[in-house]
PDB file of C-alpha atoms and ligand atoms in Angstrom:
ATOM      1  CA  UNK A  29       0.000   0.000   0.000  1.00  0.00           C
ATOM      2  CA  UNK A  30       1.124   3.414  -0.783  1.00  0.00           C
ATOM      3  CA  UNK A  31       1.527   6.343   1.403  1.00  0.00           C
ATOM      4  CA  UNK A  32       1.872  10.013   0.474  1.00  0.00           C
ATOM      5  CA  UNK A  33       3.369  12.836   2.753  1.00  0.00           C
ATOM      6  CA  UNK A  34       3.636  16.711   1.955  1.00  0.00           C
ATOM      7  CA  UNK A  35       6.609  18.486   3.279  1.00  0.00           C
ATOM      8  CA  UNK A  36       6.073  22.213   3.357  1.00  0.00           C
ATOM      9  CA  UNK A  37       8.299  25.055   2.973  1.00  0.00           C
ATOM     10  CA  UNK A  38      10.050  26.054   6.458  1.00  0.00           C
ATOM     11  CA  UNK A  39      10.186  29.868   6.846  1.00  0.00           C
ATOM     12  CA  UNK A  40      12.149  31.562   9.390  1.00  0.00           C
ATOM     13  CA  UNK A  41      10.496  34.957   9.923  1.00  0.00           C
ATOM     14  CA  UNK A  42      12.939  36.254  11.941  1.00  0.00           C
ATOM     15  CA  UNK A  43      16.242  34.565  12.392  1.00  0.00           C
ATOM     16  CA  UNK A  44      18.971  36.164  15.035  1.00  0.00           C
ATOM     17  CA  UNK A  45      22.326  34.868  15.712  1.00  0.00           C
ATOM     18  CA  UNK A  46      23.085  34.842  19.145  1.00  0.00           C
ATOM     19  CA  UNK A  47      26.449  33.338  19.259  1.00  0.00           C
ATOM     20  CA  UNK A  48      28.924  30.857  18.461  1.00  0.00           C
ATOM     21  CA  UNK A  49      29.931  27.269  20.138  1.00  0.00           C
ATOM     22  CA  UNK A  50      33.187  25.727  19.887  1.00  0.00           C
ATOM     23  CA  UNK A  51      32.830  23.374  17.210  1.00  0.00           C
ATOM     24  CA  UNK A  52      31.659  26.291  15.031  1.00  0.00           C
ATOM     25  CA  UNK A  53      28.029  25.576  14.820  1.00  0.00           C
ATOM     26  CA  UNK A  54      25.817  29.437  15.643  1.00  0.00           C
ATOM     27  CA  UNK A  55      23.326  29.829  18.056  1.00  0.00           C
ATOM     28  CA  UNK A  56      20.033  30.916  16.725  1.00  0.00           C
ATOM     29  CA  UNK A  57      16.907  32.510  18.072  1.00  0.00           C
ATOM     30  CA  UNK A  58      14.004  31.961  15.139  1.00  0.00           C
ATOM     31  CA  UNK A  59      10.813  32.468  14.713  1.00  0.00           C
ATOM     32  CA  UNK A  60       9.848  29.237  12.219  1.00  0.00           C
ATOM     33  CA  UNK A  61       6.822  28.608  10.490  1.00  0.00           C
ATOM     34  CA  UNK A  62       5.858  26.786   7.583  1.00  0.00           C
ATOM     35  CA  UNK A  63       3.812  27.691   4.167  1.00  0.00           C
ATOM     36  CA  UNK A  64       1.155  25.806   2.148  1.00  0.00           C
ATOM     37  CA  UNK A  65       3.242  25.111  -0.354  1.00  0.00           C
ATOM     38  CA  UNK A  66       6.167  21.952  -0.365  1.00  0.00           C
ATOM     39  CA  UNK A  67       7.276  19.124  -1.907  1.00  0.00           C
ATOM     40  CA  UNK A  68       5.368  15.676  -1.901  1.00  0.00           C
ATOM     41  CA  UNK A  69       6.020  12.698  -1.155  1.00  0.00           C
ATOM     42  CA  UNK A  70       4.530   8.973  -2.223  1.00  0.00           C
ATOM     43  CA  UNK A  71       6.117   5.865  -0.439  1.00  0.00           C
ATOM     44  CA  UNK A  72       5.909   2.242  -1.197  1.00  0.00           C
ATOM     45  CA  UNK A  73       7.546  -1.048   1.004  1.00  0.00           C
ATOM     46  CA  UNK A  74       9.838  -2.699  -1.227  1.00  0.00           C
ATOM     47  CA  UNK A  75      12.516  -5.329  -1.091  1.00  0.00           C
ATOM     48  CA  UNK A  76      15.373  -2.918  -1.976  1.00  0.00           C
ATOM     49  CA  UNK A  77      15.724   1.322  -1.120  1.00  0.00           C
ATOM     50  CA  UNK A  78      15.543   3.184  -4.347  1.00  0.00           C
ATOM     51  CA  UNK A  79      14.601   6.977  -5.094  1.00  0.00           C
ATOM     52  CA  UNK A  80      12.913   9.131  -8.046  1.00  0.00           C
ATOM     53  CA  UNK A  81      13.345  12.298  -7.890  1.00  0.00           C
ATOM     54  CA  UNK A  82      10.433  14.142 -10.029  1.00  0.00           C
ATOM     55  CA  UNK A  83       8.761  18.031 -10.398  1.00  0.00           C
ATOM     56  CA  UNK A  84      10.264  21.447 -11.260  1.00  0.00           C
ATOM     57  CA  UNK A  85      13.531  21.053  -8.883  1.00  0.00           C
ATOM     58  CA  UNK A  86      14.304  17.649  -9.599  1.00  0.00           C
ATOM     59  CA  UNK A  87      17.755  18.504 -11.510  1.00  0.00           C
ATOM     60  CA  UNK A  88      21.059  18.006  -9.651  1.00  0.00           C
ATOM     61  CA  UNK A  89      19.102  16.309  -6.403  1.00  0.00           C
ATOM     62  CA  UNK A  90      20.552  13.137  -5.943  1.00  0.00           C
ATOM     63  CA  UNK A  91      18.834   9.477  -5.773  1.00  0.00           C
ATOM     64  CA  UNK A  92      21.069   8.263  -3.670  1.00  0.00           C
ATOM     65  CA  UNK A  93      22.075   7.723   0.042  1.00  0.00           C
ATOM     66  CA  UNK A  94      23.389  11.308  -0.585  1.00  0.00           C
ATOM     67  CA  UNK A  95      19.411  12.667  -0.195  1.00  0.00           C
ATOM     68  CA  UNK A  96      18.270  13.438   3.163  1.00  0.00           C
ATOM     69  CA  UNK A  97      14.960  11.502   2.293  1.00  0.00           C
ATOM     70  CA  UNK A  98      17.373   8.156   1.725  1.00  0.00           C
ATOM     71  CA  UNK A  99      18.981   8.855   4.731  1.00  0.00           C
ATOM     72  CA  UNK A 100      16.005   9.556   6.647  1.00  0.00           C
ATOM     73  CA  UNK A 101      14.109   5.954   5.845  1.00  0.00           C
ATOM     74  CA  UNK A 102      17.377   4.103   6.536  1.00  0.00           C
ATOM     75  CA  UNK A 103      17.299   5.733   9.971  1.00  0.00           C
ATOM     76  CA  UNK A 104      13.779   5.171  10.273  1.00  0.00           C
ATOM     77  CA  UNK A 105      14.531   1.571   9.181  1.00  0.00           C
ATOM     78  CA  UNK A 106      12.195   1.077   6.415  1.00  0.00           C
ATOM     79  CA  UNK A 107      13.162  -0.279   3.284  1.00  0.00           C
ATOM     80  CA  UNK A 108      10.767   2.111   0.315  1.00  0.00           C
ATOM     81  CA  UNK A 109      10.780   2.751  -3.025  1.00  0.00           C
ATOM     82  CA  UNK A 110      10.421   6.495  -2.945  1.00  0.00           C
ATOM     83  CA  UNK A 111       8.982   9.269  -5.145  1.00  0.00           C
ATOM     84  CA  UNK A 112       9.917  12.822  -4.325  1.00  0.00           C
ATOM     85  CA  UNK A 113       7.897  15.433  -6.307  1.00  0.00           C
ATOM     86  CA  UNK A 114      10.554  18.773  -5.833  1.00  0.00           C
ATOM     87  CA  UNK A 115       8.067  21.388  -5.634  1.00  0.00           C
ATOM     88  CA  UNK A 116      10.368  23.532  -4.004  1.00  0.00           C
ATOM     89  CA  UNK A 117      13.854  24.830  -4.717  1.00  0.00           C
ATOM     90  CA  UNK A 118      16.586  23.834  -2.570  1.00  0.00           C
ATOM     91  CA  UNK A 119      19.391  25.017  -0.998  1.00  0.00           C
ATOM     92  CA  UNK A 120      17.454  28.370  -0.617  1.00  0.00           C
ATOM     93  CA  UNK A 121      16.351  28.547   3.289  1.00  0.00           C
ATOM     94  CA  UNK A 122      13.268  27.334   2.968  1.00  0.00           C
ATOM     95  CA  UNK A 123      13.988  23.752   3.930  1.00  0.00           C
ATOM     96  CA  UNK A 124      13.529  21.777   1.075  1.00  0.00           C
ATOM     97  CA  UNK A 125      15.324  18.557   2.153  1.00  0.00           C
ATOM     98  CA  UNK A 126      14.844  18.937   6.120  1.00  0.00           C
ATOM     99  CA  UNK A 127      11.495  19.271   5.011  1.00  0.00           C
ATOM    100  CA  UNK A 128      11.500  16.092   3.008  1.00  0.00           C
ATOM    101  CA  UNK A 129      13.656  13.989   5.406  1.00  0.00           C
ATOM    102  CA  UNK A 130      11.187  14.984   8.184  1.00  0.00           C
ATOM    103  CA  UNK A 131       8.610  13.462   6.411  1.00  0.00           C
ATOM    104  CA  UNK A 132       9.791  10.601   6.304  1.00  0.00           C
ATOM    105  CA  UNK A 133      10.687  10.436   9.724  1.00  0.00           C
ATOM    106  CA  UNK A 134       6.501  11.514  11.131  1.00  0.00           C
ATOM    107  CA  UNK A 135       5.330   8.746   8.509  1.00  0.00           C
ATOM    108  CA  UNK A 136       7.759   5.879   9.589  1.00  0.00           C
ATOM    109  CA  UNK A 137       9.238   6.946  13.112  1.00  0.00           C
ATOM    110  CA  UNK A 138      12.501   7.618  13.940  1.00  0.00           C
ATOM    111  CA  UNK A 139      11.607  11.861  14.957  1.00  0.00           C
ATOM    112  CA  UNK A 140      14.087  11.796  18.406  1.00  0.00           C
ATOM    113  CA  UNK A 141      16.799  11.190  15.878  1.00  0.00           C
ATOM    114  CA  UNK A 142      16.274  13.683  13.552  1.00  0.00           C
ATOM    115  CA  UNK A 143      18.925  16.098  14.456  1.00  0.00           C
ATOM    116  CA  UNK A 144      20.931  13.765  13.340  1.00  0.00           C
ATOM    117  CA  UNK A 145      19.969  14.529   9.587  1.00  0.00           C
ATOM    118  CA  UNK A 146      20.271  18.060  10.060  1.00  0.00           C
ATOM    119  CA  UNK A 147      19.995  21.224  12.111  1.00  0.00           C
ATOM    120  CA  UNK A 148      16.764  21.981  10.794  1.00  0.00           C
ATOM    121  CA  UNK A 149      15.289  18.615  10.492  1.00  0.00           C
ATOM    122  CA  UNK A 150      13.612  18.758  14.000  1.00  0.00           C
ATOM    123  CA  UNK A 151      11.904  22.225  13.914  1.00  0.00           C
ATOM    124  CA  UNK A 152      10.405  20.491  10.400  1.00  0.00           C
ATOM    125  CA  UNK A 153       8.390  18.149  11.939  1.00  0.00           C
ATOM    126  CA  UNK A 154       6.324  20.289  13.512  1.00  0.00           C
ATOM    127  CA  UNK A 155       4.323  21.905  10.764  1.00  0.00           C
ATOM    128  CA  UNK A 156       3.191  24.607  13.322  1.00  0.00           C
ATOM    129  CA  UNK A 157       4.923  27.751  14.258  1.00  0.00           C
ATOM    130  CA  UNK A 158       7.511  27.455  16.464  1.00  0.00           C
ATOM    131  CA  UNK A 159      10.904  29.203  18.501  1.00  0.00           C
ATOM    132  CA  UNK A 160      14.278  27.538  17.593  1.00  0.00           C
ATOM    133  CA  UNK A 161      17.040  28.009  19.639  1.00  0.00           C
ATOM    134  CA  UNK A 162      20.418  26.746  20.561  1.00  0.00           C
ATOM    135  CA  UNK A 163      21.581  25.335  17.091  1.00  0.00           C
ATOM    136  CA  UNK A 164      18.267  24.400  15.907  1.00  0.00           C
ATOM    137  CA  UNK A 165      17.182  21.893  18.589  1.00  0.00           C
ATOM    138  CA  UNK A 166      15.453  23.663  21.065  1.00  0.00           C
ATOM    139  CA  UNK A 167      11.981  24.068  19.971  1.00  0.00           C
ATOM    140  CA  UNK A 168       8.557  25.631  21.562  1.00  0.00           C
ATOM    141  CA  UNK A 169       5.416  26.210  20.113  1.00  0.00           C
ATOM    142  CA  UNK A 170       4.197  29.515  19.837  1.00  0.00           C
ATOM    143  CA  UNK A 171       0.843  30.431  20.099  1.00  0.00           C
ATOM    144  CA  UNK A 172      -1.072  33.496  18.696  1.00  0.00           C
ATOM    145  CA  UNK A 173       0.817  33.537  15.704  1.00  0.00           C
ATOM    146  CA  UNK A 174      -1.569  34.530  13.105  1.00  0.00           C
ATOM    147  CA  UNK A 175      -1.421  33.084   9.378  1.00  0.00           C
ATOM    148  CA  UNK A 176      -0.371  35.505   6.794  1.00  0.00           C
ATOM    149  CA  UNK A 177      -0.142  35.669   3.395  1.00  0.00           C
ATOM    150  CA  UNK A 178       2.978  35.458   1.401  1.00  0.00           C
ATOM    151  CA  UNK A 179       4.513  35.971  -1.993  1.00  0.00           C
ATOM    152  CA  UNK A 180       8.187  33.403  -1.802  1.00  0.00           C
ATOM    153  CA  UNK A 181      10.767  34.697  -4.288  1.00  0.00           C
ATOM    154  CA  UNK A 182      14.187  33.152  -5.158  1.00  0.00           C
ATOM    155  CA  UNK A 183      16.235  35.140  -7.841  1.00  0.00           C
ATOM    156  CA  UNK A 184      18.204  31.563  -8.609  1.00  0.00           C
ATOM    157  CA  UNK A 185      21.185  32.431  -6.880  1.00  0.00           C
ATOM    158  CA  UNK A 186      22.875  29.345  -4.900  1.00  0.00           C
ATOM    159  CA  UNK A 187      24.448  30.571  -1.502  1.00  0.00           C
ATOM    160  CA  UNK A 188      26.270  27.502   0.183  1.00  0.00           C
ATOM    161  CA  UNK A 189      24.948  27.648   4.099  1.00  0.00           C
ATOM    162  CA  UNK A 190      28.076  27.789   5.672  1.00  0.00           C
ATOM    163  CA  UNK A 191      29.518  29.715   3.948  1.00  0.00           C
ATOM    164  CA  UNK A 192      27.007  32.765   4.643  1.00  0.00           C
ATOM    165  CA  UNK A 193      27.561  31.929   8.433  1.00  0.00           C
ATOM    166  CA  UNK A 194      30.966  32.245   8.511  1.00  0.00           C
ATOM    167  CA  UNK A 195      30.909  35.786   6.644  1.00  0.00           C
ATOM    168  CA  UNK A 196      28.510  36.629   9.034  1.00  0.00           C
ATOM    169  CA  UNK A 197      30.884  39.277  10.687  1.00  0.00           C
ATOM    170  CA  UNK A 198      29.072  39.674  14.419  1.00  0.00           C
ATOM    171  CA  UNK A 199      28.462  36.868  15.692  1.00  0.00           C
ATOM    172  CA  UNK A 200      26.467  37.712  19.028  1.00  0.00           C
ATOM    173  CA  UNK A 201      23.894  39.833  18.330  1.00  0.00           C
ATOM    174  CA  UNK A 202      20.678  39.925  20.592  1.00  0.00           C
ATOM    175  CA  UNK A 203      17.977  37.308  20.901  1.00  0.00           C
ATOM    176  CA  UNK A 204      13.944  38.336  20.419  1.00  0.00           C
ATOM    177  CA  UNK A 205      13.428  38.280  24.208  1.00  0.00           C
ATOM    178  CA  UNK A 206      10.214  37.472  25.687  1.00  0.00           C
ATOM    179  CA  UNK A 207       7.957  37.060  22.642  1.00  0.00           C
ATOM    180  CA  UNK A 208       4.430  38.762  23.274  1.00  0.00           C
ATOM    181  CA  UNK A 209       1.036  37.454  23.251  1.00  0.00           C
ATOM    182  CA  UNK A 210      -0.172  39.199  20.231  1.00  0.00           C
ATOM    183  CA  UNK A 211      -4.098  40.009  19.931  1.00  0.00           C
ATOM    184  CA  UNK A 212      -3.951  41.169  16.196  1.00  0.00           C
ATOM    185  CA  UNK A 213      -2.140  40.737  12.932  1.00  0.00           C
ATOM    186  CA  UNK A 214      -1.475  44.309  13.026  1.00  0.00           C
ATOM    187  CA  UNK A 215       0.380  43.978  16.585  1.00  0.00           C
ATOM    188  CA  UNK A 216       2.491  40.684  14.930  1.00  0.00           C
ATOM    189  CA  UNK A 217       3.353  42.705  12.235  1.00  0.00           C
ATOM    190  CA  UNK A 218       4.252  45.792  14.124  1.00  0.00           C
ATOM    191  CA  UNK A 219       6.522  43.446  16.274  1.00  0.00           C
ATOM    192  CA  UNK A 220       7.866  41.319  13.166  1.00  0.00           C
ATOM    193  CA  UNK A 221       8.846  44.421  11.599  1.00  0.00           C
ATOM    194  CA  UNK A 222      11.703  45.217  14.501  1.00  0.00           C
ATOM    195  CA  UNK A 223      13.098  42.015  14.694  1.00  0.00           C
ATOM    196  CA  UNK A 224      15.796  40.784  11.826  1.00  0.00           C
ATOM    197  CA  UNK A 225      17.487  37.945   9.651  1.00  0.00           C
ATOM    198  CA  UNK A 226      21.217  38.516  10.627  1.00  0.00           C
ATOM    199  CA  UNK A 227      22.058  36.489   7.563  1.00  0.00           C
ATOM    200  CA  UNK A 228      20.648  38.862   5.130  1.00  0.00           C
ATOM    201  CA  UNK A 229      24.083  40.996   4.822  1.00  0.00           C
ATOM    202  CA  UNK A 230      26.187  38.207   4.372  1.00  0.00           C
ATOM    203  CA  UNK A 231      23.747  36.418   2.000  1.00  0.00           C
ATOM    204  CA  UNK A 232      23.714  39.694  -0.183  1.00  0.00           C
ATOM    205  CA  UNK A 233      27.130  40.133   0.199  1.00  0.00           C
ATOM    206  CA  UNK A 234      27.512  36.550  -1.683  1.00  0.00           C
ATOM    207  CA  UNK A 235      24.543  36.542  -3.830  1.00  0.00           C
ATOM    208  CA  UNK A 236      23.392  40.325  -4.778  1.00  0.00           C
ATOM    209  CA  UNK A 237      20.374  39.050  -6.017  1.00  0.00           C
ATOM    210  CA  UNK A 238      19.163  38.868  -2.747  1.00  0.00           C
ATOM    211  CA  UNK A 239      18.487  42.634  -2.594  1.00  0.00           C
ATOM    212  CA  UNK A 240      16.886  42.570  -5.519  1.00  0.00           C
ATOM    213  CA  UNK A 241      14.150  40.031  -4.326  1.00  0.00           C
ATOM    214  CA  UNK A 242      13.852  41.537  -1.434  1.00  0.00           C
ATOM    215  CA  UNK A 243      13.777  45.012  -3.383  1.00  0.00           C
ATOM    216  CA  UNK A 244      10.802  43.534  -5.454  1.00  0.00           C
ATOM    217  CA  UNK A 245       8.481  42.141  -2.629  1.00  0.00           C
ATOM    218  CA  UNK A 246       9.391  45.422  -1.048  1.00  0.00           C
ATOM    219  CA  UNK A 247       8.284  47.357  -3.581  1.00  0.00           C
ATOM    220  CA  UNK A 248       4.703  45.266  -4.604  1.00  0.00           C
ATOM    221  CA  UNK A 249       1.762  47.049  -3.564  1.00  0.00           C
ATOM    222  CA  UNK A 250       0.258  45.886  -0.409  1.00  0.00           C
ATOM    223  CA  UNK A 251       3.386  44.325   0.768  1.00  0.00           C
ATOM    224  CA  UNK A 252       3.921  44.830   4.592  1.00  0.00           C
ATOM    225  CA  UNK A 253       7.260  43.400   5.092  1.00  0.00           C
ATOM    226  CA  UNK A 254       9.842  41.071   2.811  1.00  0.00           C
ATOM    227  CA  UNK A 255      12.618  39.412   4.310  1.00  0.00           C
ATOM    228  CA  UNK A 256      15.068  36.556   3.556  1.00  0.00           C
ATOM    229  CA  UNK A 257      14.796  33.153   5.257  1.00  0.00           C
ATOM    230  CA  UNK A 258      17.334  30.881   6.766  1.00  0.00           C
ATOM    231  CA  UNK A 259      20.552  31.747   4.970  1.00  0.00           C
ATOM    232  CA  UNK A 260      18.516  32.630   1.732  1.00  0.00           C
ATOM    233  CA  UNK A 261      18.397  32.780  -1.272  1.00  0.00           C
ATOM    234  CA  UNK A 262      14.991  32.967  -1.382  1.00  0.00           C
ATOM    235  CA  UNK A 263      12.760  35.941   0.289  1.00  0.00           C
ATOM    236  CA  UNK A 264       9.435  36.181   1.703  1.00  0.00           C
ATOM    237  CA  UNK A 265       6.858  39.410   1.820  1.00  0.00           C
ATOM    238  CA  UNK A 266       3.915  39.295   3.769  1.00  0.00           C
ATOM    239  CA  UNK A 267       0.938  40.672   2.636  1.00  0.00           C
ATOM    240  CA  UNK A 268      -2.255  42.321   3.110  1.00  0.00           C
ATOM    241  CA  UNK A 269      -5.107  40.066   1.292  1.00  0.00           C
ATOM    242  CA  UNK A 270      -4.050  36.596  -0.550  1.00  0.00           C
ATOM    243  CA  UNK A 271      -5.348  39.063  -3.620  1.00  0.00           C
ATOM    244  CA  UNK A 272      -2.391  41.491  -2.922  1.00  0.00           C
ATOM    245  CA  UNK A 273      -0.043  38.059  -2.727  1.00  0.00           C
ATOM    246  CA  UNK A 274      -1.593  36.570  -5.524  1.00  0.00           C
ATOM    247  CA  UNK A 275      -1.410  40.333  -7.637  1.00  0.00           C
ATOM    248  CA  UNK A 276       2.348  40.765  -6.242  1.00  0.00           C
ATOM    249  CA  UNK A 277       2.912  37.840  -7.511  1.00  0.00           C
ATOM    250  CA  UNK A 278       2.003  37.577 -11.040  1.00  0.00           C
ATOM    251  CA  UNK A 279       3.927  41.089 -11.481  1.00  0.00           C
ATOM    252  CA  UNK A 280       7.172  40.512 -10.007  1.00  0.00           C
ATOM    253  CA  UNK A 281       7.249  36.978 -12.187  1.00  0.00           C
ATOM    254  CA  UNK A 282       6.455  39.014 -15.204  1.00  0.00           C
ATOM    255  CA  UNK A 283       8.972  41.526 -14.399  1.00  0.00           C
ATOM    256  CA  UNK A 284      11.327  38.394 -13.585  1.00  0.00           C
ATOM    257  CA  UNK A 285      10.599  35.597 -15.938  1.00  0.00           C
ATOM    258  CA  UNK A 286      13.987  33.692 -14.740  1.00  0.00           C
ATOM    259  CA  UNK A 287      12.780  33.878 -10.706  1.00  0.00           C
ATOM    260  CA  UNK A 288      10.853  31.778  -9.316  1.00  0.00           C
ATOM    261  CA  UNK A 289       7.879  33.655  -8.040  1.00  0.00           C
ATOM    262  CA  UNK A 290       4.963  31.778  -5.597  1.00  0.00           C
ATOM    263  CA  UNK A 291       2.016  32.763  -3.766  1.00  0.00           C
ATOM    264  CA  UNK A 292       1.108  30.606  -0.641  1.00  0.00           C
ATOM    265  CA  UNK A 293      -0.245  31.509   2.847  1.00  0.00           C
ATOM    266  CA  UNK A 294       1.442  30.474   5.758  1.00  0.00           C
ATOM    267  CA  UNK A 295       0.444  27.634   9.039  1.00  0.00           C
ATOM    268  CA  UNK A 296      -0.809  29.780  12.035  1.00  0.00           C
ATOM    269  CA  UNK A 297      -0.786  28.594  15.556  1.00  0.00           C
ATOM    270  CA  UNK A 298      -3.771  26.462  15.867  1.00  0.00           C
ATOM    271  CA  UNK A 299      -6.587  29.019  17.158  1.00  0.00           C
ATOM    272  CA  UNK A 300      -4.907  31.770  16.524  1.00  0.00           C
TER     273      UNK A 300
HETATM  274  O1  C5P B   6      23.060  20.952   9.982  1.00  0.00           O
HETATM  275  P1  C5P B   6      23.083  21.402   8.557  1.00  0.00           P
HETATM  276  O2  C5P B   6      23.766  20.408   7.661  1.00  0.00           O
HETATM  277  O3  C5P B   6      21.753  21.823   8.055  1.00  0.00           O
HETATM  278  O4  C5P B   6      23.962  22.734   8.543  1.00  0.00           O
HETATM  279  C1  C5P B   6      24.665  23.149   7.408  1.00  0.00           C
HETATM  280  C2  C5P B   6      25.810  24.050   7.833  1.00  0.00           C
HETATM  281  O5  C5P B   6      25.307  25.297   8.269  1.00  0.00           O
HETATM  282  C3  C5P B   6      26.655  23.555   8.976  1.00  0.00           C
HETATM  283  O6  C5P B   6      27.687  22.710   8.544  1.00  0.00           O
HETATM  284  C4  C5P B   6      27.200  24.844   9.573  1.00  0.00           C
HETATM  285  O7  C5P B   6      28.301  25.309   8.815  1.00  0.00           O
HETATM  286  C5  C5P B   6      26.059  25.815   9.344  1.00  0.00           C
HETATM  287  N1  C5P B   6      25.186  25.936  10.522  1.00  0.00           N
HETATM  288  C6  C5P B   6      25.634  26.658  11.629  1.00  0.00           C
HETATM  289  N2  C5P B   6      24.822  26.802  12.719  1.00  0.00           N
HETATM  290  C7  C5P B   6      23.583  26.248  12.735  1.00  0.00           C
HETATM  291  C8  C5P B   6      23.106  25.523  11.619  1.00  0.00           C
HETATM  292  C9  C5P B   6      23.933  25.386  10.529  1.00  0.00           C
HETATM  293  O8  C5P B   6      26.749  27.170  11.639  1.00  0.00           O
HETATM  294  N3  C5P B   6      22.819  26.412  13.816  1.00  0.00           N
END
């Protein structure tokens, strides 16, 4: 019998970098939540592992024990034939194979190991808005986070993770402190808009691009804030109505035919 599994785009609304440990890995303090929008997944018990990679992203991911997904069933220990629909670009902050290996790991089991895959494979099975700390593994739900809509943009550029962290030329910058109980969008916004991605300046420094994207959802009428997530490439702006997203959209891709340009709406806290 076959099983499907979506794994949805991980956002990090805000992302600080509050220091460094020893072996070189940074602290974070991030906001996380995920979009509407991801890759999917279809899984089937066979006698031997073996992986398709299929959709828009599929070129250059591997179909080997080199994918996360791979990985994440042989820690899971299930033996699957696997097909990966890459709805999503990766290697662009926004999770793609965390988000796929995590997956894996809520259909099959295997979730207290999932750090092991990754830094961000643990905040990506929880599909709900949450606060990541230390180097990804501390994780607490957040309430009263409201869902928002979003326009995702990535100009194409490729910025290698650690390579953005180590340009990254202040290391300890501060954390989000208490987070509030917000009672409106307007007052989640208001606070969003004063907190940061300290990887934007290296990012840009590596990939101008960056500024551009983030100069287009900037620049979109009705957009109410654009940022970068994780260590970028690709850039989020938060809008007004899903018709301003959905309006934003279609212009900046016309404007841009080589980006790739998405509407989507992201996971709120559950009541919120
Ligand atoms: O754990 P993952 O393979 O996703 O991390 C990729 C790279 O990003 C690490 O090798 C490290 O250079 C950098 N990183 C970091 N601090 C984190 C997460 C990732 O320095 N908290």
């Amino acid at each position: 019998m076959a099983t499907e599994a979506f794994a949805p785009a991980k956002i990090n609304l805000t992302l600080h970098v509050t220091g460094q440990r020893a072996d070189g890995y940074h602290l974070l303090d991030s906001l996380v939540v995920f979009a509407g929008l991801g890759d999917r997944l279809r899984f089937e018990p066979a006698g031997r592992m073996s992986l398709k990679v299929t959709g828009r992203f599929a070129a250059g991911v591997p179909e080997d024990g080199r994918n996360l997904v791979w990985r994440a069933a042989e820690l899971a220990g299930v033996t699957l034939k696997i097909r990966l629909e890459k709805a999503l670009p990766h290697g662009a902050g926004i999770g793609g194979g965390s988000s796929d290996a995590a997956a894996v790991l809520r259909t099959f089991g295997g979730q207290e190991r999932a750090a092991e895959l990754g830094a961000d494979v643990p905040v990506c099975l929880a599909e709900a808005p949450q606060r990541m700390r230390g180097i990804g593994n501390e994780l607490e739900a957040v309430p009263d986070v409201p869902a928002v809509p979003l326009v995702l943009v990535n100009p194409g550029d490729h910025v290698p993770t650690p390579e953005v962290f180590r340009a990254l030329a202040q290391k300890q910058n501060p954390d989000m402190g208490a987070l509030p109980r917000w009672s409106s969008q307007a007052e989640f916004l208001a606070w969003l808009a004063a907190q940061r991605n300290d990887l934007e300046a290296p990012a840009i420094a590596a990939a101008p691009a960056i500024r551009d994207a983030l100069n287009g959802l900037g620049g979109a009428e009705g957009c109410l804030l654009a940022r970068m997530s994780g260590s970028g490439a690709t850039c989020f702006g938060i809008f007004g109505s899903d018709e301003a997203a959905r309006a934003a959209a279609a212009q900046i891709a016309a404007a841009h035919p080589d980006w790739w340009v998405q509407p989507t709406r992201s996971i709120g806290s559950a009541g919120a």
